[in-house]
Amino acid sequence: MSTEIKLPFDKEYVHSFSKDMGEPAWMTDLRVNALEKAEDLPMPKPDKTNISKWNFTQFDKHIVGSEDYSSLTDLPEEVRSLINLESADQNLYIQRNNRPAYISLSKTVLDQGVIFTDIFTAAREHGELLQKYYMTDGVKVDEHKLTALHAALMNGGVFVYIPKNVEIKEPLHSVFIHDDQEANLFNHVLLVAEDNSSVTYVENYISTMEESKGIFNIISEVVANTNAKVTYGAVDTLSAGTTVYVNRRGVAGRDARIEWALGLMNDGDTVSDNKTNLIGDGSYGDMKTVVVGRGKQTQNFTTNIVHFGKASEGYILKHGVMKDAATSIFNGIGKIEHGATKANAEQESRVLMLSEKARGDANPILLIDEDDVTAGHAASVGRVDPLQLYYLMSRGISQKEAERLVIHGFLAPVVNALPIEGVKKQLTAVIEGKVQ
């Protein structure tokens, strides 16, 4: 039985919104058709987490008005710390709630034919290219109610396109700022790397308010064509009270590589679905994720690598820390389809619990439909190792400082994988604040 949608947005509103944004007819039709599908599609059912009473659909405002930033010095302090204010030649996109508020692209990148722009400009100026990849090979509109709602109500995001044989040395950086209590974000990031190209993309979702009732329905699609390499880093720090659904999906062609480094630090209830389809022979997927849960929040993280191509390699590493009365489910899935001979699926999930009421559950799953493959998994759930604490304390370090060092060391494999120094420092500071 599907959950009834009671939204103040009907087909007429969606059609009118699309027209006001100057979108091509195909996008308007996609939105309207998606809204129709959303009425009948079921909600997603993340394993071991009941989200039937979570609010993903009840909100008043689809978009809110926000001002541009005339310069980077006008940014909130927590955002300024993420970027290099001294650099006049950087690749940076800033979105304030639903509004594109700042964009800068270096001349070197522009001259190589790279597209890095907000999703609405992309629909108007690069419509055919966007249509080719938007919710086609990655996330499908009709997967469930939340993907359909996202397609119907998409109200922000970016489009990144790297042409064939282009290698971008400097990272592309997006910052999505949430600073309005009434803002709700249906954000879409689409990154396409053509044959023999490479790019590093990093994004931040950041709330400047301690608490909000905002609804976030976020989808990212990464398409890495033949022999392309994409490194995708993200740090999510949305405020307490938010309800978050985030779906990050990768599609890797022959000999392509997609590497994820995700710091999932939201303070609200969160469902995260991170999946990479290794379509081509010799394709490679690597997912590194760190999570810190606190308060009474409930979170579910599913990481999934599906092997279709021969000799494809998939690696999953997830480390989580739970404190207070936080609850988190960590599902790791490695699936090898029939025909994916010589594939290698490896995964590791580890959870530290810092209090009696905290709960973490690590579920490694291997689904193998082929004989000539390699696969393995490891999982653990427990408390801080007393032997590690004893070793540190025996050298004059206090128990509190020793626990802090153990936790940072536990999460370091993902933190160190983030390619932008300011973002790495931010994630370290967020972890520090959360585990205190």
GROMACS .gro file of C-alpha atoms in nm:
model
  436
    1MET     CA    1   0.000   0.000   0.000
    2SER     CA    2   0.145   0.335  -0.103
    3THR     CA    3   0.170   0.635   0.127
    4GLU     CA    4  -0.069   0.913   0.027
    5ILE     CA    5   0.096   1.235  -0.084
    6LYS     CA    6  -0.057   1.555   0.047
    7LEU     CA    7   0.148   1.818  -0.123
    8PRO     CA    8   0.039   2.174  -0.197
    9PHE     CA    9   0.200   2.133  -0.540
   10ASP     CA   10  -0.003   1.994  -0.830
   11LYS     CA   11   0.064   1.946  -1.201
   12GLU     CA   12  -0.027   2.307  -1.276
   13TYR     CA   13   0.226   2.433  -1.024
   14VAL     CA   14   0.500   2.204  -1.154
   15HIS     CA   15   0.429   2.307  -1.515
   16SER     CA   16   0.428   2.674  -1.420
   17PHE     CA   17   0.751   2.645  -1.218
   18SER     CA   18   0.929   2.474  -1.508
   19LYS     CA   19   0.811   2.744  -1.747
   20ASP     CA   20   0.923   3.021  -1.511
   21MET     CA   21   1.271   2.864  -1.497
   22GLY     CA   22   1.290   2.862  -1.877
   23GLU     CA   23   1.328   2.485  -1.895
   24PRO     CA   24   1.296   2.295  -2.224
   25ALA     CA   25   0.980   2.095  -2.294
   26TRP     CA   26   1.143   1.760  -2.216
   27MET     CA   27   1.221   1.872  -1.859
   28THR     CA   28   0.870   2.002  -1.809
   29ASP     CA   29   0.724   1.673  -1.932
   30LEU     CA   30   0.962   1.475  -1.711
   31ARG     CA   31   0.851   1.674  -1.406
   32VAL     CA   32   0.479   1.635  -1.473
   33ASN     CA   33   0.507   1.263  -1.548
   34ALA     CA   34   0.717   1.211  -1.236
   35LEU     CA   35   0.453   1.379  -1.019
   36GLU     CA   36   0.191   1.144  -1.159
   37LYS     CA   37   0.410   0.842  -1.081
   38ALA     CA   38   0.481   0.963  -0.730
   39GLU     CA   39   0.116   0.926  -0.638
   40ASP     CA   40   0.127   0.546  -0.679
   41LEU     CA   41   0.489   0.448  -0.616
   42PRO     CA   42   0.580   0.304  -0.274
   43MET     CA   43   0.827   0.460  -0.034
   44PRO     CA   44   1.176   0.309  -0.022
   45LYS     CA   45   1.225   0.049   0.249
   46PRO     CA   46   1.577   0.071   0.388
   47ASP     CA   47   1.673  -0.250   0.566
   48LYS     CA   48   1.606  -0.252   0.942
   49THR     CA   49   1.490   0.113   0.954
   50ASN     CA   50   1.122   0.207   0.959
   51ILE     CA   51   1.079   0.544   0.786
   52SER     CA   52   0.701   0.526   0.743
   53LYS     CA   53   0.649   0.813   0.989
   54TRP     CA   54   0.934   1.030   0.865
   55ASN     CA   55   0.821   1.348   0.694
   56PHE     CA   56   0.950   1.360   0.337
   57THR     CA   57   0.645   1.525   0.179
   58GLN     CA   58   0.478   1.776   0.410
   59PHE     CA   59   0.615   2.129   0.361
   60ASP     CA   60   0.484   2.469   0.260
   61LYS     CA   61   0.749   2.625   0.040
   62HIS     CA   62   0.907   2.473  -0.269
   63ILE     CA   63   1.152   2.760  -0.316
   64VAL     CA   64   1.259   3.052  -0.096
   65GLY     CA   65   1.407   3.384  -0.194
   66SER     CA   66   1.776   3.437  -0.114
   67GLU     CA   67   2.026   3.708  -0.196
   68ASP     CA   68   2.343   3.662  -0.402
   69TYR     CA   69   2.687   3.699  -0.246
   70SER     CA   70   2.864   3.999  -0.398
   71SER     CA   71   3.201   3.860  -0.287
   72LEU     CA   72   3.339   3.564  -0.097
   73THR     CA   73   3.401   3.781   0.208
   74ASP     CA   74   3.023   3.806   0.252
   75LEU     CA   75   2.996   3.433   0.314
   76PRO     CA   76   2.922   3.298   0.663
   77GLU     CA   77   3.237   3.221   0.862
   78GLU     CA   78   3.177   2.845   0.854
   79VAL     CA   79   3.167   2.861   0.474
   80ARG     CA   80   3.464   3.095   0.432
   81SER     CA   81   3.679   2.841   0.615
   82LEU     CA   82   3.610   2.585   0.343
   83ILE     CA   83   3.756   2.783   0.055
   84ASN     CA   84   4.071   2.970  -0.035
   85LEU     CA   85   3.974   3.337  -0.017
   86GLU     CA   86   4.313   3.442  -0.154
   87SER     CA   87   4.273   3.255  -0.483
   88ALA     CA   88   4.130   3.460  -0.769
   89ASP     CA   89   4.132   3.163  -1.005
   90GLN     CA   90   3.929   2.880  -0.855
   91ASN     CA   91   3.648   2.649  -0.960
   92LEU     CA   92   3.371   2.723  -0.715
   93TYR     CA   93   2.992   2.713  -0.714
   94ILE     CA   94   2.788   2.836  -0.417
   95GLN     CA   95   2.415   2.785  -0.382
   96ARG     CA   96   2.218   2.961  -0.110
   97ASN     CA   97   1.912   2.753  -0.033
   98ASN     CA   98   1.757   2.723  -0.383
   99ARG     CA   99   1.941   3.015  -0.545
  100PRO     CA  100   2.270   3.002  -0.741
  101ALA     CA  101   2.457   3.271  -0.546
  102TYR     CA  102   2.815   3.262  -0.675
  103ILE     CA  103   3.014   3.087  -0.946
  104SER     CA  104   3.376   3.106  -1.055
  105LEU     CA  105   3.557   2.896  -1.314
  106SER     CA  106   3.925   2.929  -1.399
  107LYS     CA  107   4.022   3.028  -1.753
  108THR     CA  108   4.225   2.708  -1.787
  109VAL     CA  109   3.918   2.494  -1.718
  110LEU     CA  110   3.691   2.707  -1.938
  111ASP     CA  111   3.933   2.682  -2.231
  112GLN     CA  112   3.916   2.302  -2.208
  113GLY     CA  113   3.542   2.302  -2.274
  114VAL     CA  114   3.438   2.202  -1.923
  115ILE     CA  115   3.083   2.283  -1.814
  116PHE     CA  116   3.034   2.365  -1.446
  117THR     CA  117   2.710   2.550  -1.390
  118ASP     CA  118   2.383   2.544  -1.202
  119ILE     CA  119   2.126   2.287  -1.314
  120PHE     CA  120   1.877   2.545  -1.447
  121THR     CA  121   2.133   2.718  -1.667
  122ALA     CA  122   2.238   2.374  -1.791
  123ALA     CA  123   1.878   2.292  -1.887
  124ARG     CA  124   1.851   2.617  -2.085
  125GLU     CA  125   2.194   2.625  -2.248
  126HIS     CA  126   2.296   2.258  -2.267
  127GLY     CA  127   1.954   2.093  -2.285
  128GLU     CA  128   2.036   1.807  -2.522
  129LEU     CA  129   2.346   1.708  -2.327
  130LEU     CA  130   2.163   1.725  -1.995
  131GLN     CA  131   1.871   1.522  -2.131
  132LYS     CA  132   2.105   1.243  -2.241
  133TYR     CA  133   2.221   1.173  -1.887
  134TYR     CA  134   1.962   1.321  -1.648
  135MET     CA  135   1.799   1.032  -1.457
  136THR     CA  136   1.862   0.786  -1.741
  137ASP     CA  137   2.164   0.563  -1.668
  138GLY     CA  138   2.201   0.647  -1.299
  139VAL     CA  139   1.897   0.702  -1.079
  140LYS     CA  140   1.564   0.626  -1.245
  141VAL     CA  141   1.257   0.842  -1.191
  142ASP     CA  142   1.033   0.548  -1.101
  143GLU     CA  143   1.253   0.365  -0.849
  144HIS     CA  144   1.021   0.472  -0.565
  145LYS     CA  145   0.818   0.764  -0.436
  146LEU     CA  146   1.115   0.977  -0.329
  147THR     CA  147   1.298   0.954  -0.663
  148ALA     CA  148   0.977   1.049  -0.844
  149LEU     CA  149   0.915   1.343  -0.608
  150HIS     CA  150   1.271   1.454  -0.661
  151ALA     CA  151   1.228   1.452  -1.039
  152ALA     CA  152   0.903   1.648  -1.012
  153LEU     CA  153   1.022   1.909  -0.762
  154MET     CA  154   1.396   1.944  -0.833
  155ASN     CA  155   1.483   2.298  -0.723
  156GLY     CA  156   1.862   2.324  -0.723
  157GLY     CA  157   2.190   2.160  -0.811
  158VAL     CA  158   2.478   2.161  -1.058
  159PHE     CA  159   2.580   2.007  -1.389
  160VAL     CA  160   2.943   1.910  -1.447
  161TYR     CA  161   3.063   1.792  -1.788
  162ILE     CA  162   3.420   1.693  -1.867
  163PRO     CA  163   3.489   1.645  -2.244
  164LYS     CA  164   3.690   1.358  -2.389
  165ASN     CA  165   4.062   1.347  -2.310
  166VAL     CA  166   4.042   1.641  -2.068
  167GLU     CA  167   4.218   1.606  -1.733
  168ILE     CA  168   4.126   1.863  -1.468
  169LYS     CA  169   4.408   1.908  -1.219
  170GLU     CA  170   4.235   2.135  -0.966
  171PRO     CA  171   3.918   2.023  -0.783
  172LEU     CA  172   3.573   2.156  -0.869
  173HIS     CA  173   3.400   2.262  -0.547
  174SER     CA  174   3.029   2.313  -0.474
  175VAL     CA  175   2.891   2.451  -0.148
  176PHE     CA  176   2.518   2.422  -0.078
  177ILE     CA  177   2.425   2.658   0.204
  178HIS     CA  178   2.108   2.610   0.409
  179ASP     CA  179   2.032   2.928   0.607
  180ASP     CA  180   1.653   2.968   0.582
  181GLN     CA  181   1.416   2.791   0.821
  182GLU     CA  182   1.156   2.755   0.546
  183ALA     CA  183   1.392   2.618   0.281
  184ASN     CA  184   1.349   2.266   0.145
  185LEU     CA  185   1.600   2.129  -0.101
  186PHE     CA  186   1.545   1.886  -0.389
  187ASN     CA  187   1.901   1.911  -0.514
  188HIS     CA  188   2.041   1.731  -0.819
  189VAL     CA  189   2.408   1.696  -0.908
  190LEU     CA  190   2.492   1.541  -1.244
  191LEU     CA  191   2.859   1.479  -1.324
  192VAL     CA  192   2.959   1.332  -1.660
  193ALA     CA  193   3.319   1.241  -1.741
  194GLU     CA  194   3.368   1.144  -2.105
  195ASP     CA  195   3.625   0.894  -2.237
  196ASN     CA  196   3.981   0.927  -2.103
  197SER     CA  197   3.896   1.228  -1.884
  198SER     CA  198   3.953   1.285  -1.514
  199VAL     CA  199   3.811   1.517  -1.251
  200THR     CA  200   3.793   1.567  -0.876
  201TYR     CA  201   3.466   1.708  -0.746
  202VAL     CA  202   3.393   1.800  -0.383
  203GLU     CA  203   3.068   1.924  -0.231
  204ASN     CA  204   2.953   2.053   0.106
  205TYR     CA  205   2.597   2.060   0.235
  206ILE     CA  206   2.606   2.293   0.532
  207SER     CA  207   2.340   2.437   0.764
  208THR     CA  208   2.420   2.764   0.939
  209MET     CA  209   2.130   2.705   1.185
  210GLU     CA  210   2.144   2.467   1.479
  211GLU     CA  211   1.794   2.335   1.412
  212SER     CA  212   1.549   2.333   1.122
  213LYS     CA  213   1.251   2.131   1.000
  214GLY     CA  214   1.375   2.135   0.641
  215ILE     CA  215   1.327   1.842   0.404
  216PHE     CA  216   1.621   1.739   0.185
  217ASN     CA  217   1.582   1.508  -0.113
  218ILE     CA  218   1.926   1.492  -0.273
  219ILE     CA  219   2.035   1.293  -0.577
  220SER     CA  220   2.383   1.282  -0.730
  221GLU     CA  221   2.459   1.095  -1.051
  222VAL     CA  222   2.814   1.025  -1.168
  223VAL     CA  223   2.873   0.884  -1.514
  224ALA     CA  224   3.232   0.781  -1.588
  225ASN     CA  225   3.268   0.666  -1.948
  226THR     CA  226   3.551   0.456  -2.095
  227ASN     CA  227   3.879   0.499  -1.906
  228ALA     CA  228   3.751   0.805  -1.717
  229LYS     CA  229   3.838   0.873  -1.354
  230VAL     CA  230   3.613   1.056  -1.109
  231THR     CA  231   3.699   1.131  -0.748
  232TYR     CA  232   3.392   1.249  -0.559
  233GLY     CA  233   3.422   1.392  -0.208
  234ALA     CA  234   3.138   1.517   0.011
  235VAL     CA  235   3.083   1.643   0.363
  236ASP     CA  236   2.719   1.673   0.476
  237THR     CA  237   2.652   1.880   0.791
  238LEU     CA  238   2.279   1.952   0.789
  239SER     CA  239   2.118   2.065   1.112
  240ALA     CA  240   1.918   1.884   1.376
  241GLY     CA  241   1.549   1.849   1.294
  242THR     CA  242   1.605   1.803   0.920
  243THR     CA  243   1.486   1.493   0.738
  244VAL     CA  244   1.732   1.382   0.473
  245TYR     CA  245   1.717   1.137   0.185
  246VAL     CA  246   2.040   1.133  -0.016
  247ASN     CA  247   2.106   0.905  -0.312
  248ARG     CA  248   2.452   0.910  -0.468
  249ARG     CA  249   2.481   0.683  -0.771
  250GLY     CA  250   2.776   0.600  -0.997
  251VAL     CA  251   2.792   0.429  -1.337
  252ALA     CA  252   3.138   0.318  -1.453
  253GLY     CA  253   3.219   0.219  -1.811
  254ARG     CA  254   3.509   0.008  -1.938
  255ASP     CA  255   3.829   0.068  -1.740
  256ALA     CA  256   3.662   0.364  -1.564
  257ARG     CA  257   3.717   0.451  -1.196
  258ILE     CA  258   3.479   0.613  -0.949
  259GLU     CA  259   3.614   0.684  -0.601
  260TRP     CA  260   3.392   0.820  -0.323
  261ALA     CA  261   3.504   0.984   0.004
  262LEU     CA  262   3.197   1.077   0.208
  263GLY     CA  263   3.175   1.239   0.550
  264LEU     CA  264   2.810   1.199   0.655
  265MET     CA  265   2.772   1.427   0.957
  266ASN     CA  266   2.409   1.539   0.952
  267ASP     CA  267   2.240   1.594   1.289
  268GLY     CA  268   1.891   1.503   1.161
  269ASP     CA  269   1.737   1.171   1.064
  270THR     CA  270   1.905   1.048   0.747
  271VAL     CA  271   1.868   0.778   0.483
  272SER     CA  272   2.174   0.748   0.259
  273ASP     CA  273   2.189   0.523  -0.047
  274ASN     CA  274   2.529   0.511  -0.219
  275LYS     CA  275   2.552   0.273  -0.515
  276THR     CA  276   2.801   0.220  -0.796
  277ASN     CA  277   2.727   0.004  -1.099
  278LEU     CA  278   3.047  -0.133  -1.251
  279ILE     CA  279   2.915  -0.182  -1.604
  280GLY     CA  280   3.234  -0.205  -1.809
  281ASP     CA  281   3.508  -0.464  -1.807
  282GLY     CA  282   3.798  -0.356  -1.586
  283SER     CA  283   3.590  -0.090  -1.409
  284TYR     CA  284   3.672   0.011  -1.052
  285GLY     CA  285   3.466   0.147  -0.763
  286ASP     CA  286   3.589   0.255  -0.421
  287MET     CA  287   3.359   0.383  -0.146
  288LYS     CA  288   3.495   0.530   0.176
  289THR     CA  289   3.244   0.661   0.429
  290VAL     CA  290   3.263   0.800   0.782
  291VAL     CA  291   2.964   0.870   1.004
  292VAL     CA  292   2.919   1.021   1.348
  293GLY     CA  293   2.575   0.996   1.510
  294ARG     CA  294   2.464   1.176   1.826
  295GLY     CA  295   2.155   1.281   2.018
  296LYS     CA  296   1.847   1.077   1.934
  297GLN     CA  297   1.892   1.073   1.559
  298THR     CA  298   1.817   0.766   1.348
  299GLN     CA  299   2.024   0.695   1.039
  300ASN     CA  300   2.047   0.428   0.772
  301PHE     CA  301   2.344   0.397   0.535
  302THR     CA  302   2.339   0.153   0.246
  303THR     CA  303   2.651   0.118   0.035
  304ASN     CA  304   2.624  -0.102  -0.271
  305ILE     CA  305   2.863  -0.197  -0.550
  306VAL     CA  306   2.722  -0.410  -0.833
  307HIS     CA  307   2.963  -0.588  -1.068
  308PHE     CA  308   2.852  -0.637  -1.428
  309GLY     CA  309   3.189  -0.606  -1.603
  310LYS     CA  310   3.459  -0.873  -1.616
  311ALA     CA  311   3.761  -0.812  -1.391
  312SER     CA  312   3.578  -0.527  -1.216
  313GLU     CA  313   3.692  -0.429  -0.867
  314GLY     CA  314   3.479  -0.291  -0.586
  315TYR     CA  315   3.590  -0.183  -0.239
  316ILE     CA  316   3.372  -0.059   0.048
  317LEU     CA  317   3.511   0.090   0.370
  318LYS     CA  318   3.268   0.233   0.629
  319HIS     CA  319   3.357   0.353   0.977
  320GLY     CA  320   3.095   0.493   1.214
  321VAL     CA  321   3.093   0.637   1.565
  322MET     CA  322   2.770   0.645   1.768
  323LYS     CA  323   2.714   0.834   2.093
  324ASP     CA  324   2.425   0.941   2.320
  325ALA     CA  325   2.109   0.757   2.203
  326ALA     CA  326   2.186   0.764   1.830
  327THR     CA  327   2.095   0.464   1.617
  328SER     CA  328   2.251   0.374   1.284
  329ILE     CA  329   2.228   0.084   1.042
  330PHE     CA  330   2.524   0.020   0.810
  331ASN     CA  331   2.438  -0.204   0.515
  332GLY     CA  332   2.722  -0.297   0.283
  333ILE     CA  333   2.635  -0.492  -0.032
  334GLY     CA  334   2.872  -0.641  -0.284
  335LYS     CA  335   2.688  -0.803  -0.575
  336ILE     CA  336   2.856  -0.993  -0.858
  337GLU     CA  337   2.626  -1.058  -1.152
  338HIS     CA  338   2.646  -1.365  -1.374
  339GLY     CA  339   2.913  -1.313  -1.638
  340ALA     CA  340   3.131  -1.082  -1.427
  341THR     CA  341   3.419  -1.328  -1.418
  342LYS     CA  342   3.739  -1.233  -1.233
  343ALA     CA  343   3.546  -0.967  -1.038
  344ASN     CA  344   3.667  -0.874  -0.689
  345ALA     CA  345   3.423  -0.750  -0.421
  346GLU     CA  346   3.566  -0.650  -0.082
  347GLN     CA  347   3.407  -0.464   0.207
  348GLU     CA  348   3.471  -0.362   0.566
  349SER     CA  349   3.226  -0.200   0.811
  350ARG     CA  350   3.324  -0.104   1.164
  351VAL     CA  351   3.121   0.079   1.429
  352LEU     CA  352   3.236   0.231   1.760
  353MET     CA  353   2.975   0.299   2.029
  354LEU     CA  354   3.062   0.560   2.290
  355SER     CA  355   2.762   0.525   2.524
  356GLU     CA  356   2.533   0.258   2.666
  357LYS     CA  357   2.226   0.381   2.474
  358ALA     CA  358   2.397   0.420   2.136
  359ARG     CA  359   2.324   0.151   1.878
  360GLY     CA  360   2.508   0.055   1.563
  361ASP     CA  361   2.445  -0.241   1.336
  362ALA     CA  362   2.688  -0.345   1.062
  363ASN     CA  363   2.547  -0.581   0.797
  364PRO     CA  364   2.792  -0.701   0.530
  365ILE     CA  365   2.618  -0.876   0.241
  366LEU     CA  366   2.771  -1.064  -0.052
  367LEU     CA  367   2.547  -1.171  -0.342
  368ILE     CA  368   2.741  -1.376  -0.595
  369ASP     CA  369   2.604  -1.523  -0.920
  370GLU     CA  370   2.938  -1.616  -1.077
  371ASP     CA  371   3.199  -1.880  -0.989
  372ASP     CA  372   3.535  -1.739  -1.095
  373VAL     CA  373   3.547  -1.438  -0.861
  374THR     CA  374   3.706  -1.309  -0.540
  375ALA     CA  375   3.499  -1.170  -0.252
  376GLY     CA  376   3.539  -1.095   0.116
  377HIS     CA  377   3.393  -0.896   0.401
  378ALA     CA  378   3.462  -0.791   0.759
  379ALA     CA  379   3.240  -0.625   1.017
  380SER     CA  380   3.265  -0.528   1.383
  381VAL     CA  381   3.056  -0.338   1.636
  382GLY     CA  382   3.199  -0.252   1.977
  383ARG     CA  383   3.340   0.002   2.214
  384VAL     CA  384   3.677   0.176   2.223
  385ASP     CA  385   3.952  -0.082   2.268
  386PRO     CA  386   4.068  -0.062   2.633
  387LEU     CA  387   4.415  -0.184   2.532
  388GLN     CA  388   4.456   0.112   2.299
  389LEU     CA  389   4.346   0.347   2.576
  390TYR     CA  390   4.580   0.182   2.825
  391TYR     CA  391   4.873   0.212   2.586
  392LEU     CA  392   4.814   0.585   2.536
  393MET     CA  393   4.738   0.657   2.903
  394SER     CA  394   5.055   0.473   3.009
  395ARG     CA  395   5.244   0.744   2.822
  396GLY     CA  396   5.092   1.026   3.020
  397ILE     CA  397   4.790   1.101   2.802
  398SER     CA  398   4.458   1.161   2.981
  399GLN     CA  399   4.169   0.919   2.921
  400LYS     CA  400   3.963   1.186   2.742
  401GLU     CA  401   4.249   1.278   2.511
  402ALA     CA  402   4.328   0.911   2.451
  403GLU     CA  403   3.966   0.844   2.347
  404ARG     CA  404   3.981   1.142   2.113
  405LEU     CA  405   4.300   1.016   1.948
  406VAL     CA  406   4.157   0.665   1.904
  407ILE     CA  407   3.841   0.801   1.742
  408HIS     CA  408   4.030   1.027   1.501
  409GLY     CA  409   4.256   0.738   1.407
  410PHE     CA  410   3.950   0.520   1.351
  411LEU     CA  411   3.798   0.771   1.108
  412ALA     CA  412   4.123   0.884   0.944
  413PRO     CA  413   4.110   0.659   0.632
  414VAL     CA  414   3.819   0.861   0.489
  415VAL     CA  415   3.914   1.202   0.628
  416ASN     CA  416   4.257   1.178   0.468
  417ALA     CA  417   4.103   1.082   0.131
  418LEU     CA  418   3.928   1.420   0.091
  419PRO     CA  419   4.115   1.619  -0.177
  420ILE     CA  420   4.053   1.979  -0.060
  421GLU     CA  421   4.247   2.088   0.247
  422GLY     CA  422   3.979   2.326   0.376
  423VAL     CA  423   3.713   2.056   0.351
  424LYS     CA  424   3.941   1.805   0.523
  425LYS     CA  425   3.996   2.049   0.810
  426GLN     CA  426   3.620   2.113   0.829
  427LEU     CA  427   3.542   1.742   0.859
  428THR     CA  428   3.808   1.702   1.127
  429ALA     CA  429   3.657   1.994   1.322
  430VAL     CA  430   3.303   1.855   1.284
  431ILE     CA  431   3.416   1.516   1.414
  432GLU     CA  432   3.591   1.688   1.704
  433GLY     CA  433   3.274   1.873   1.800
  434LYS     CA  434   3.048   1.571   1.767
  435VAL     CA  435   3.249   1.326   1.977
  436GLN     CA  436   3.328   1.567   2.262
   0.00000   0.00000   0.00000
